[in-house]
Structures are given as structure tokens and as C-alpha cells.
């Protein structure tokens, strides 16, 4: 039974706007074609992507799919999101599958339905879009989305035949970008990033922990220049790492110049290489860069709590964490509130591709916030007035302040 403190904090949460620090919301044409099956596709939901489970089309393979994933957190919160958006309480089963799917499809006949779910059901005011498929895009909806700029393909790729983990490559994505001379190439990347910032971009973003370990060295321009343009078969692992080190540090210096935070994926990528502590030398090398460490560093949330304790240039972001495990996110948020230099340093994003899963992620986050703050009140750590002030910070104010959103 939730305490009355939980209930009253939850009611306050539900009355407040939401600012999300991180989404992979897909473009209109995909959203307008949604069905239950499409929501669950690989690379469109965590059930499909991480669990590597997608339903077949007949009743028995749908029943088998549900039996496989029903107790996993990604499925649990996605189902809660769908229930909330479409106003039903029963579980999704192979029997009601087609009816639910038809309801989703009918709703998205309105081309703005996916945006209305975010702004009406989800109370979203602003969100940062990470369009890794089109870096810097706001999906044509600048009233909701501001963009971050994904650095991964630039860090990873020194030749047209090298792809990052999203199969992106700058020489393929930007035909005409200089490929013969490293200085000309960097000038072109810089011009592109400056233009993105002038057009309202709000953060740099690295998800390179899916490509390599977070243990970046200092890097060296001459060494990187030696690698640039060479065929990957002629480049040793050490040379490749040196190139990546240089370009990642180059983007750190760009973050200072652009006056934007640098969002960094930690935890759950190439697993052992995504340990947050591996990133500490880079945090210390760039004291003037504001690093936002993502995903609560799960499963190493204690490590990013330690980094935030020791380093003034670190913020903590709970993005994705409540969906991965609300239990772990509760433990993490307790620690973060206790050790962060300021409670202004904690924010959240849904990290999802569809509005339905975004609502599930938001429900998970609301549950985590209400649980942690009510426990803090009920155990006498602080009083209800502090909990209420924190709710405003965690749901929208911290993110709005850090990324410069005017919510007035
Ligand atoms: Zn993400």
C-alpha cells in the first residue's frame, strides 16, 4: 500500500508540466502508421530492441510473445503507457490484440495524434530530440522539440567505409564534406555545428559507449590527422582509438565554445566499457565542460553519484533508468539527492521512439519520484515543503534551466 505521502506527492506531480532531456521520437510518417505491432518493432521499442522480441501475426505467436516478455520492466511500462493513452485497464492478450491495435491505428488517423499524446496525456512542454538518424533535427516540430547534436559518427569514422553503431558515417550522410584534408574536414564539421547551434540546438550528445570504451585519452591532432582518410584495413586498433580520442576531446572544446552541456551515454552499452568511472579522466581534463551523465549509469549508479560528488562539472540524468528498473532508479535517486552538489543537477527523459512508450516511461519516472520523495518525508530526511520544491525541479525546472527553455 502506498503511503498517503506518496499519494499527495503523486497528485502534485500529475498537475505539473514535463520537460524531457532526451527522446528518439520518430518522424511523423512513422507515427501516423502506428499499430500495436509497429510499436513493438525492433528499434522502435525496448521490448523489440533490447529483449530482441517481436510478435508474429497469428494468435499463438502473440500469446508466446506476451508469455516471454510480460514480466520484464520494458513491457510492463509500455503496456501501462498504452493503457493510459487508450483508456483501458485490462491486460493486452492475444484475444484483444487486434482490437487494441485498431484503436491505436484509428487514433493516429489524426496526423498530430502522436504530438497530442505527448503534450496532453504526458503534459510535455519541451523535449530534446536525439535524431541519430538525422543529427540536429527537431522533426519539424520546434514548438516541442529542440535538438541535440550526435557526435558519434564523427568520433568513430575516419573513412567512408567506417560506420558507427547506428550505421551512420559523415562522408555518406553529408555528401561533399571534405575527405582529402583533415583541417578542411574539421572546419566543415565546425561550421555545421555552429549553424546547428544558431538554429536552436541545445546540447552535444555522445552515445559512443556503443562503439568503444569511455576511457578516452587526451588525443593528439597530428596522430588523428595521420589516420584520417586511410582505409580501415590499414589502421591499427591503437591508431583508431587515437583518432577517436582526439575527436571526442575536440567536441568537448566545441561544447565550451557553443556554451552547451555535453550529454554522455554511460552504462548498458558495450557493457564493461560503459562504466562511468572510465570517463573520469575526460571529466577532469575539461573542467569548463558541463557533462550530463545519462541513464543513471545503470547498473553503476553509485559510480555516477561519486562523480557528481567529486566534480563540479557533472550533472546526473535519470533518462531511461526508470524504464530499465524502477527499483534501481529509486535507489539511484535516493543517492543522487543525497550526494549531488545541488538538487538542480538531476533531470529525466523518456528515451523512446513512440509517444505510447514515452507515456509508459513517464509513468515509471513519476512512480520513482513519488516513491523516493515520500520515503524521504516519511523517514524524516526532509519535510513535505522540500519534497514539493523537489517535484518542480525534477519534473521540469532543472531541465528547463540547464538547456535554456523558457516555459513562461
Ligand atoms: Zn537514447
PDB file of N, CA and C in Angstrom, residues 155-240:
ATOM      1  N   UNK A 155      33.181  10.947 -34.278  1.00  0.00           N
ATOM      2  CA  UNK A 155      34.203  10.361 -33.409  1.00  0.00           C
ATOM      3  C   UNK A 155      34.689   9.033 -33.992  1.00  0.00           C
ATOM      4  N   UNK A 156      33.782   8.263 -34.533  1.00  0.00           N
ATOM      5  CA  UNK A 156      34.106   6.909 -34.973  1.00  0.00           C
ATOM      6  C   UNK A 156      34.744   6.844 -36.365  1.00  0.00           C
ATOM      7  N   UNK A 157      34.276   7.691 -37.283  1.00  0.00           N
ATOM      8  CA  UNK A 157      34.530   7.442 -38.705  1.00  0.00           C
ATOM      9  C   UNK A 157      35.608   8.352 -39.277  1.00  0.00           C
ATOM     10  N   UNK A 158      36.675   7.751 -39.789  1.00  0.00           N
ATOM     11  CA  UNK A 158      37.759   8.494 -40.434  1.00  0.00           C
ATOM     12  C   UNK A 158      37.796   8.215 -41.936  1.00  0.00           C
ATOM     13  N   UNK A 159      36.858   7.374 -42.412  1.00  0.00           N
ATOM     14  CA  UNK A 159      36.861   6.919 -43.815  1.00  0.00           C
ATOM     15  C   UNK A 159      35.423   6.524 -44.158  1.00  0.00           C
ATOM     16  N   UNK A 160      35.024   6.657 -45.420  1.00  0.00           N
ATOM     17  CA  UNK A 160      33.631   6.319 -45.789  1.00  0.00           C
ATOM     18  C   UNK A 160      33.222   4.882 -45.469  1.00  0.00           C
ATOM     19  N   UNK A 161      34.183   3.974 -45.297  1.00  0.00           N
ATOM     20  CA  UNK A 161      33.827   2.578 -45.027  1.00  0.00           C
ATOM     21  C   UNK A 161      33.699   2.260 -43.540  1.00  0.00           C
ATOM     22  N   UNK A 162      33.888   3.259 -42.679  1.00  0.00           N
ATOM     23  CA  UNK A 162      33.735   3.013 -41.229  1.00  0.00           C
ATOM     24  C   UNK A 162      32.380   3.562 -40.795  1.00  0.00           C
ATOM     25  N   UNK A 163      31.550   2.716 -40.194  1.00  0.00           N
ATOM     26  CA  UNK A 163      30.226   3.145 -39.734  1.00  0.00           C
ATOM     27  C   UNK A 163      30.192   3.139 -38.213  1.00  0.00           C
ATOM     28  N   UNK A 164      29.363   4.033 -37.635  1.00  0.00           N
ATOM     29  CA  UNK A 164      29.159   3.940 -36.188  1.00  0.00           C
ATOM     30  C   UNK A 164      28.064   2.899 -35.910  1.00  0.00           C
ATOM     31  N   UNK A 165      27.697   2.744 -34.646  1.00  0.00           N
ATOM     32  CA  UNK A 165      26.777   1.662 -34.274  1.00  0.00           C
ATOM     33  C   UNK A 165      25.361   1.888 -34.823  1.00  0.00           C
ATOM     34  N   UNK A 166      25.059   3.099 -35.274  1.00  0.00           N
ATOM     35  CA  UNK A 166      23.766   3.339 -35.923  1.00  0.00           C
ATOM     36  C   UNK A 166      23.901   3.311 -37.447  1.00  0.00           C
ATOM     37  N   UNK A 167      25.028   2.768 -37.933  1.00  0.00           N
ATOM     38  CA  UNK A 167      25.305   2.707 -39.373  1.00  0.00           C
ATOM     39  C   UNK A 167      25.397   4.088 -40.017  1.00  0.00           C
ATOM     40  N   UNK A 168      25.822   5.070 -39.222  1.00  0.00           N
ATOM     41  CA  UNK A 168      25.984   6.423 -39.754  1.00  0.00           C
ATOM     42  C   UNK A 168      27.453   6.660 -40.093  1.00  0.00           C
ATOM     43  N   UNK A 169      27.668   7.575 -41.064  1.00  0.00           N
ATOM     44  CA  UNK A 169      29.014   7.936 -41.493  1.00  0.00           C
ATOM     45  C   UNK A 169      28.948   9.347 -42.074  1.00  0.00           C
ATOM     46  N   UNK A 170      29.823  10.263 -41.631  1.00  0.00           N
ATOM     47  CA  UNK A 170      29.705  11.661 -42.079  1.00  0.00           C
ATOM     48  C   UNK A 170      29.919  11.844 -43.581  1.00  0.00           C
ATOM     49  N   UNK A 171      30.794  11.011 -44.174  1.00  0.00           N
ATOM     50  CA  UNK A 171      31.081  11.192 -45.608  1.00  0.00           C
ATOM     51  C   UNK A 171      29.908  10.725 -46.459  1.00  0.00           C
ATOM     52  N   UNK A 172      29.110   9.810 -45.903  1.00  0.00           N
ATOM     53  CA  UNK A 172      27.912   9.352 -46.618  1.00  0.00           C
ATOM     54  C   UNK A 172      26.719  10.247 -46.306  1.00  0.00           C
ATOM     55  N   UNK A 173      26.612  10.690 -45.025  1.00  0.00           N
ATOM     56  CA  UNK A 173      25.440  11.480 -44.628  1.00  0.00           C
ATOM     57  C   UNK A 173      25.516  12.906 -45.162  1.00  0.00           C
ATOM     58  N   UNK A 174      26.739  13.433 -45.291  1.00  0.00           N
ATOM     59  CA  UNK A 174      26.918  14.807 -45.782  1.00  0.00           C
ATOM     60  C   UNK A 174      27.774  14.766 -47.046  1.00  0.00           C
ATOM     61  N   UNK A 175      27.185  14.402 -48.191  1.00  0.00           N
ATOM     62  CA  UNK A 175      27.984  14.335 -49.415  1.00  0.00           C
ATOM     63  C   UNK A 175      28.652  15.691 -49.648  1.00  0.00           C
ATOM     64  N   UNK A 176      29.907  15.663 -50.025  1.00  0.00           N
ATOM     65  CA  UNK A 176      30.613  16.919 -50.273  1.00  0.00           C
ATOM     66  C   UNK A 176      31.429  17.393 -49.086  1.00  0.00           C
ATOM     67  N   UNK A 177      31.269  16.765 -47.908  1.00  0.00           N
ATOM     68  CA  UNK A 177      32.100  17.161 -46.774  1.00  0.00           C
ATOM     69  C   UNK A 177      33.551  16.810 -47.120  1.00  0.00           C
ATOM     70  N   UNK A 178      34.512  17.689 -46.828  1.00  0.00           N
ATOM     71  CA  UNK A 178      35.885  17.437 -47.275  1.00  0.00           C
ATOM     72  C   UNK A 178      36.413  16.099 -46.760  1.00  0.00           C
ATOM     73  N   UNK A 179      36.993  15.305 -47.667  1.00  0.00           N
ATOM     74  CA  UNK A 179      37.512  14.000 -47.273  1.00  0.00           C
ATOM     75  C   UNK A 179      39.010  13.873 -47.555  1.00  0.00           C
ATOM     76  N   UNK A 180      39.609  14.903 -48.137  1.00  0.00           N
ATOM     77  CA  UNK A 180      41.017  14.794 -48.524  1.00  0.00           C
ATOM     78  C   UNK A 180      41.970  15.410 -47.518  1.00  0.00           C
ATOM     79  N   UNK A 181      41.474  16.287 -46.650  1.00  0.00           N
ATOM     80  CA  UNK A 181      42.351  17.044 -45.759  1.00  0.00           C
ATOM     81  C   UNK A 181      41.661  17.207 -44.401  1.00  0.00           C
ATOM     82  N   UNK A 182      42.349  16.800 -43.333  1.00  0.00           N
ATOM     83  CA  UNK A 182      41.735  16.766 -42.001  1.00  0.00           C
ATOM     84  C   UNK A 182      41.338  18.168 -41.515  1.00  0.00           C
ATOM     85  N   UNK A 183      42.187  19.162 -41.769  1.00  0.00           N
ATOM     86  CA  UNK A 183      41.876  20.525 -41.312  1.00  0.00           C
ATOM     87  C   UNK A 183      40.611  21.053 -42.004  1.00  0.00           C
ATOM     88  N   UNK A 184      40.512  20.823 -43.301  1.00  0.00           N
ATOM     89  CA  UNK A 184      39.316  21.273 -44.032  1.00  0.00           C
ATOM     90  C   UNK A 184      38.076  20.551 -43.514  1.00  0.00           C
ATOM     91  N   UNK A 185      38.248  19.267 -43.233  1.00  0.00           N
ATOM     92  CA  UNK A 185      37.135  18.470 -42.710  1.00  0.00           C
ATOM     93  C   UNK A 185      36.656  19.025 -41.364  1.00  0.00           C
ATOM     94  N   UNK A 186      37.604  19.262 -40.453  1.00  0.00           N
ATOM     95  CA  UNK A 186      37.202  19.782 -39.131  1.00  0.00           C
ATOM     96  C   UNK A 186      36.550  21.157 -39.246  1.00  0.00           C
ATOM     97  N   UNK A 187      37.060  21.987 -40.169  1.00  0.00           N
ATOM     98  CA  UNK A 187      36.434  23.306 -40.380  1.00  0.00           C
ATOM     99  C   UNK A 187      34.980  23.134 -40.824  1.00  0.00           C
ATOM    100  N   UNK A 188      34.745  22.150 -41.690  1.00  0.00           N
ATOM    101  CA  UNK A 188      33.377  21.928 -42.186  1.00  0.00           C
ATOM    102  C   UNK A 188      32.467  21.399 -41.078  1.00  0.00           C
ATOM    103  N   UNK A 189      33.009  20.494 -40.252  1.00  0.00           N
ATOM    104  CA  UNK A 189      32.199  19.988 -39.130  1.00  0.00           C
ATOM    105  C   UNK A 189      31.878  21.134 -38.176  1.00  0.00           C
ATOM    106  N   UNK A 190      32.889  21.964 -37.905  1.00  0.00           N
ATOM    107  CA  UNK A 190      32.677  23.102 -37.004  1.00  0.00           C
ATOM    108  C   UNK A 190      31.606  24.046 -37.544  1.00  0.00           C
ATOM    109  N   UNK A 191      31.675  24.332 -38.834  1.00  0.00           N
ATOM    110  CA  UNK A 191      30.679  25.242 -39.434  1.00  0.00           C
ATOM    111  C   UNK A 191      29.273  24.654 -39.288  1.00  0.00           C
ATOM    112  N   UNK A 192      29.184  23.338 -39.472  1.00  0.00           N
ATOM    113  CA  UNK A 192      27.880  22.662 -39.367  1.00  0.00           C
ATOM    114  C   UNK A 192      27.337  22.744 -37.941  1.00  0.00           C
ATOM    115  N   UNK A 193      28.220  22.543 -36.964  1.00  0.00           N
ATOM    116  CA  UNK A 193      27.793  22.561 -35.570  1.00  0.00           C
ATOM    117  C   UNK A 193      27.420  23.986 -35.135  1.00  0.00           C
ATOM    118  N   UNK A 194      28.184  24.960 -35.599  1.00  0.00           N
ATOM    119  CA  UNK A 194      27.853  26.350 -35.267  1.00  0.00           C
ATOM    120  C   UNK A 194      26.483  26.727 -35.834  1.00  0.00           C
ATOM    121  N   UNK A 195      26.212  26.267 -37.059  1.00  0.00           N
ATOM    122  CA  UNK A 195      24.922  26.575 -37.690  1.00  0.00           C
ATOM    123  C   UNK A 195      23.790  25.890 -36.921  1.00  0.00           C
ATOM    124  N   UNK A 196      24.023  24.662 -36.508  1.00  0.00           N
ATOM    125  CA  UNK A 196      23.024  23.931 -35.703  1.00  0.00           C
ATOM    126  C   UNK A 196      22.706  24.707 -34.418  1.00  0.00           C
ATOM    127  N   UNK A 197      23.744  25.219 -33.763  1.00  0.00           N
ATOM    128  CA  UNK A 197      23.542  25.970 -32.506  1.00  0.00           C
ATOM    129  C   UNK A 197      22.749  27.260 -32.775  1.00  0.00           C
ATOM    130  N   UNK A 198      23.108  27.958 -33.848  1.00  0.00           N
ATOM    131  CA  UNK A 198      22.383  29.190 -34.197  1.00  0.00           C
ATOM    132  C   UNK A 198      20.911  28.898 -34.454  1.00  0.00           C
ATOM    133  N   UNK A 199      20.614  27.692 -34.942  1.00  0.00           N
ATOM    134  CA  UNK A 199      19.227  27.319 -35.225  1.00  0.00           C
ATOM    135  C   UNK A 199      18.516  26.718 -34.016  1.00  0.00           C
ATOM    136  N   UNK A 200      19.095  26.864 -32.833  1.00  0.00           N
ATOM    137  CA  UNK A 200      18.368  26.477 -31.626  1.00  0.00           C
ATOM    138  C   UNK A 200      18.788  25.175 -30.979  1.00  0.00           C
ATOM    139  N   UNK A 201      19.878  24.547 -31.426  1.00  0.00           N
ATOM    140  CA  UNK A 201      20.363  23.325 -30.778  1.00  0.00           C
ATOM    141  C   UNK A 201      20.784  23.598 -29.341  1.00  0.00           C
ATOM    142  N   UNK A 202      20.615  22.603 -28.462  1.00  0.00           N
ATOM    143  CA  UNK A 202      20.812  22.871 -27.030  1.00  0.00           C
ATOM    144  C   UNK A 202      21.835  21.992 -26.323  1.00  0.00           C
ATOM    145  N   UNK A 203      22.329  20.906 -26.953  1.00  0.00           N
ATOM    146  CA  UNK A 203      23.289  20.037 -26.253  1.00  0.00           C
ATOM    147  C   UNK A 203      24.055  19.196 -27.271  1.00  0.00           C
ATOM    148  N   UNK A 204      25.317  18.911 -26.983  1.00  0.00           N
ATOM    149  CA  UNK A 204      26.006  17.857 -27.714  1.00  0.00           C
ATOM    150  C   UNK A 204      25.672  16.539 -27.049  1.00  0.00           C
ATOM    151  N   UNK A 205      25.783  15.443 -27.801  1.00  0.00           N
ATOM    152  CA  UNK A 205      25.429  14.130 -27.257  1.00  0.00           C
ATOM    153  C   UNK A 205      26.413  13.086 -27.761  1.00  0.00           C
ATOM    154  N   UNK A 206      26.920  12.281 -26.839  1.00  0.00           N
ATOM    155  CA  UNK A 206      27.743  11.131 -27.220  1.00  0.00           C
ATOM    156  C   UNK A 206      27.071   9.846 -26.773  1.00  0.00           C
ATOM    157  N   UNK A 207      26.885   8.932 -27.711  1.00  0.00           N
ATOM    158  CA  UNK A 207      26.483   7.559 -27.376  1.00  0.00           C
ATOM    159  C   UNK A 207      27.571   6.603 -27.846  1.00  0.00           C
ATOM    160  N   UNK A 208      28.815   7.106 -27.893  1.00  0.00           N
ATOM    161  CA  UNK A 208      29.924   6.294 -28.413  1.00  0.00           C
ATOM    162  C   UNK A 208      30.255   5.108 -27.516  1.00  0.00           C
ATOM    163  N   UNK A 209      29.660   5.036 -26.334  1.00  0.00           N
ATOM    164  CA  UNK A 209      29.859   3.844 -25.490  1.00  0.00           C
ATOM    165  C   UNK A 209      29.294   2.593 -26.165  1.00  0.00           C
ATOM    166  N   UNK A 210      28.492   2.777 -27.236  1.00  0.00           N
ATOM    167  CA  UNK A 210      28.060   1.621 -28.032  1.00  0.00           C
ATOM    168  C   UNK A 210      29.134   1.223 -29.057  1.00  0.00           C
ATOM    169  N   UNK A 211      30.144   2.096 -29.248  1.00  0.00           N
ATOM    170  CA  UNK A 211      31.204   1.808 -30.220  1.00  0.00           C
ATOM    171  C   UNK A 211      32.523   1.411 -29.565  1.00  0.00           C
ATOM    172  N   UNK A 212      32.799   1.955 -28.365  1.00  0.00           N
ATOM    173  CA  UNK A 212      34.125   1.796 -27.755  1.00  0.00           C
ATOM    174  C   UNK A 212      34.020   2.134 -26.269  1.00  0.00           C
ATOM    175  N   UNK A 213      35.079   1.847 -25.488  1.00  0.00           N
ATOM    176  CA  UNK A 213      35.026   2.178 -24.058  1.00  0.00           C
ATOM    177  C   UNK A 213      35.058   3.692 -23.805  1.00  0.00           C
ATOM    178  N   UNK A 214      34.561   4.092 -22.624  1.00  0.00           N
ATOM    179  CA  UNK A 214      34.516   5.506 -22.257  1.00  0.00           C
ATOM    180  C   UNK A 214      35.878   6.054 -21.821  1.00  0.00           C
ATOM    181  N   UNK A 215      36.891   5.211 -21.854  1.00  0.00           N
ATOM    182  CA  UNK A 215      38.227   5.595 -21.361  1.00  0.00           C
ATOM    183  C   UNK A 215      39.004   6.368 -22.433  1.00  0.00           C
ATOM    184  N   UNK A 216      38.568   7.594 -22.713  1.00  0.00           N
ATOM    185  CA  UNK A 216      39.224   8.413 -23.732  1.00  0.00           C
ATOM    186  C   UNK A 216      40.533   8.974 -23.203  1.00  0.00           C
ATOM    187  N   UNK A 217      41.595   8.831 -24.010  1.00  0.00           N
ATOM    188  CA  UNK A 217      42.834   9.539 -23.705  1.00  0.00           C
ATOM    189  C   UNK A 217      42.740  10.979 -24.181  1.00  0.00           C
ATOM    190  N   UNK A 218      43.871  11.708 -24.036  1.00  0.00           N
ATOM    191  CA  UNK A 218      43.880  13.126 -24.400  1.00  0.00           C
ATOM    192  C   UNK A 218      43.695  13.340 -25.889  1.00  0.00           C
ATOM    193  N   UNK A 219      44.238  12.418 -26.672  1.00  0.00           N
ATOM    194  CA  UNK A 219      44.173  12.591 -28.117  1.00  0.00           C
ATOM    195  C   UNK A 219      45.213  13.574 -28.603  1.00  0.00           C
ATOM    196  N   UNK A 220      45.452  13.508 -29.907  1.00  0.00           N
ATOM    197  CA  UNK A 220      46.535  14.302 -30.475  1.00  0.00           C
ATOM    198  C   UNK A 220      46.182  14.575 -31.936  1.00  0.00           C
ATOM    199  N   UNK A 221      46.208  15.850 -32.300  1.00  0.00           N
ATOM    200  CA  UNK A 221      45.744  16.234 -33.635  1.00  0.00           C
ATOM    201  C   UNK A 221      46.601  15.614 -34.743  1.00  0.00           C
ATOM    202  N   UNK A 222      47.904  15.598 -34.532  1.00  0.00           N
ATOM    203  CA  UNK A 222      48.793  15.051 -35.576  1.00  0.00           C
ATOM    204  C   UNK A 222      48.525  13.561 -35.777  1.00  0.00           C
ATOM    205  N   UNK A 223      48.330  12.841 -34.672  1.00  0.00           N
ATOM    206  CA  UNK A 223      48.073  11.395 -34.776  1.00  0.00           C
ATOM    207  C   UNK A 223      46.739  11.149 -35.469  1.00  0.00           C
ATOM    208  N   UNK A 224      45.729  11.953 -35.138  1.00  0.00           N
ATOM    209  CA  UNK A 224      44.415  11.793 -35.769  1.00  0.00           C
ATOM    210  C   UNK A 224      44.503  12.106 -37.258  1.00  0.00           C
ATOM    211  N   UNK A 225      45.253  13.137 -37.580  1.00  0.00           N
ATOM    212  CA  UNK A 225      45.411  13.549 -38.969  1.00  0.00           C
ATOM    213  C   UNK A 225      46.060  12.437 -39.809  1.00  0.00           C
ATOM    214  N   UNK A 226      46.960  11.675 -39.164  1.00  0.00           N
ATOM    215  CA  UNK A 226      47.612  10.538 -39.843  1.00  0.00           C
ATOM    216  C   UNK A 226      46.612   9.425 -40.196  1.00  0.00           C
ATOM    217  N   UNK A 227      45.548   9.320 -39.398  1.00  0.00           N
ATOM    218  CA  UNK A 227      44.563   8.240 -39.597  1.00  0.00           C
ATOM    219  C   UNK A 227      43.490   8.663 -40.597  1.00  0.00           C
ATOM    220  N   UNK A 228      43.175   9.959 -40.615  1.00  0.00           N
ATOM    221  CA  UNK A 228      42.066  10.485 -41.417  1.00  0.00           C
ATOM    222  C   UNK A 228      42.200  10.062 -42.884  1.00  0.00           C
ATOM    223  N   UNK A 229      41.138   9.476 -43.400  1.00  0.00           N
ATOM    224  CA  UNK A 229      41.083   9.131 -44.820  1.00  0.00           C
ATOM    225  C   UNK A 229      41.701   7.789 -45.179  1.00  0.00           C
ATOM    226  N   UNK A 230      42.389   7.159 -44.217  1.00  0.00           N
ATOM    227  CA  UNK A 230      43.019   5.879 -44.559  1.00  0.00           C
ATOM    228  C   UNK A 230      41.998   4.754 -44.576  1.00  0.00           C
ATOM    229  N   UNK A 231      42.233   3.765 -45.427  1.00  0.00           N
ATOM    230  CA  UNK A 231      41.317   2.629 -45.463  1.00  0.00           C
ATOM    231  C   UNK A 231      41.392   1.892 -44.130  1.00  0.00           C
ATOM    232  N   UNK A 232      40.224   1.508 -43.563  1.00  0.00           N
ATOM    233  CA  UNK A 232      40.235   0.912 -42.223  1.00  0.00           C
ATOM    234  C   UNK A 232      41.121  -0.324 -42.092  1.00  0.00           C
ATOM    235  N   UNK A 233      41.327  -1.048 -43.193  1.00  0.00           N
ATOM    236  CA  UNK A 233      42.178  -2.250 -43.090  1.00  0.00           C
ATOM    237  C   UNK A 233      43.633  -1.910 -42.793  1.00  0.00           C
ATOM    238  N   UNK A 234      44.022  -0.660 -43.044  1.00  0.00           N
ATOM    239  CA  UNK A 234      45.416  -0.267 -42.805  1.00  0.00           C
ATOM    240  C   UNK A 234      45.598   0.435 -41.461  1.00  0.00           C
ATOM    241  N   UNK A 235      44.512   0.538 -40.676  1.00  0.00           N
ATOM    242  CA  UNK A 235      44.567   1.291 -39.414  1.00  0.00           C
ATOM    243  C   UNK A 235      44.538   0.314 -38.246  1.00  0.00           C
ATOM    244  N   UNK A 236      45.505   0.423 -37.337  1.00  0.00           N
ATOM    245  CA  UNK A 236      45.580  -0.486 -36.184  1.00  0.00           C
ATOM    246  C   UNK A 236      44.548  -0.053 -35.135  1.00  0.00           C
ATOM    247  N   UNK A 237      44.196  -0.965 -34.214  1.00  0.00           N
ATOM    248  CA  UNK A 237      43.267  -0.584 -33.140  1.00  0.00           C
ATOM    249  C   UNK A 237      43.768   0.615 -32.342  1.00  0.00           C
ATOM    250  N   UNK A 238      45.073   0.685 -32.106  1.00  0.00           N
ATOM    251  CA  UNK A 238      45.621   1.817 -31.353  1.00  0.00           C
ATOM    252  C   UNK A 238      45.462   3.128 -32.110  1.00  0.00           C
ATOM    253  N   UNK A 239      45.708   3.090 -33.425  1.00  0.00           N
ATOM    254  CA  UNK A 239      45.549   4.310 -34.231  1.00  0.00           C
ATOM    255  C   UNK A 239      44.085   4.751 -34.277  1.00  0.00           C
ATOM    256  N   UNK A 240      43.220   3.774 -34.398  1.00  0.00           N
ATOM    257  CA  UNK A 240      41.779   4.063 -34.421  1.00  0.00           C
ATOM    258  C   UNK A 240      41.352   4.744 -33.106  1.00  0.00           C
TER     259      UNK A 240
END
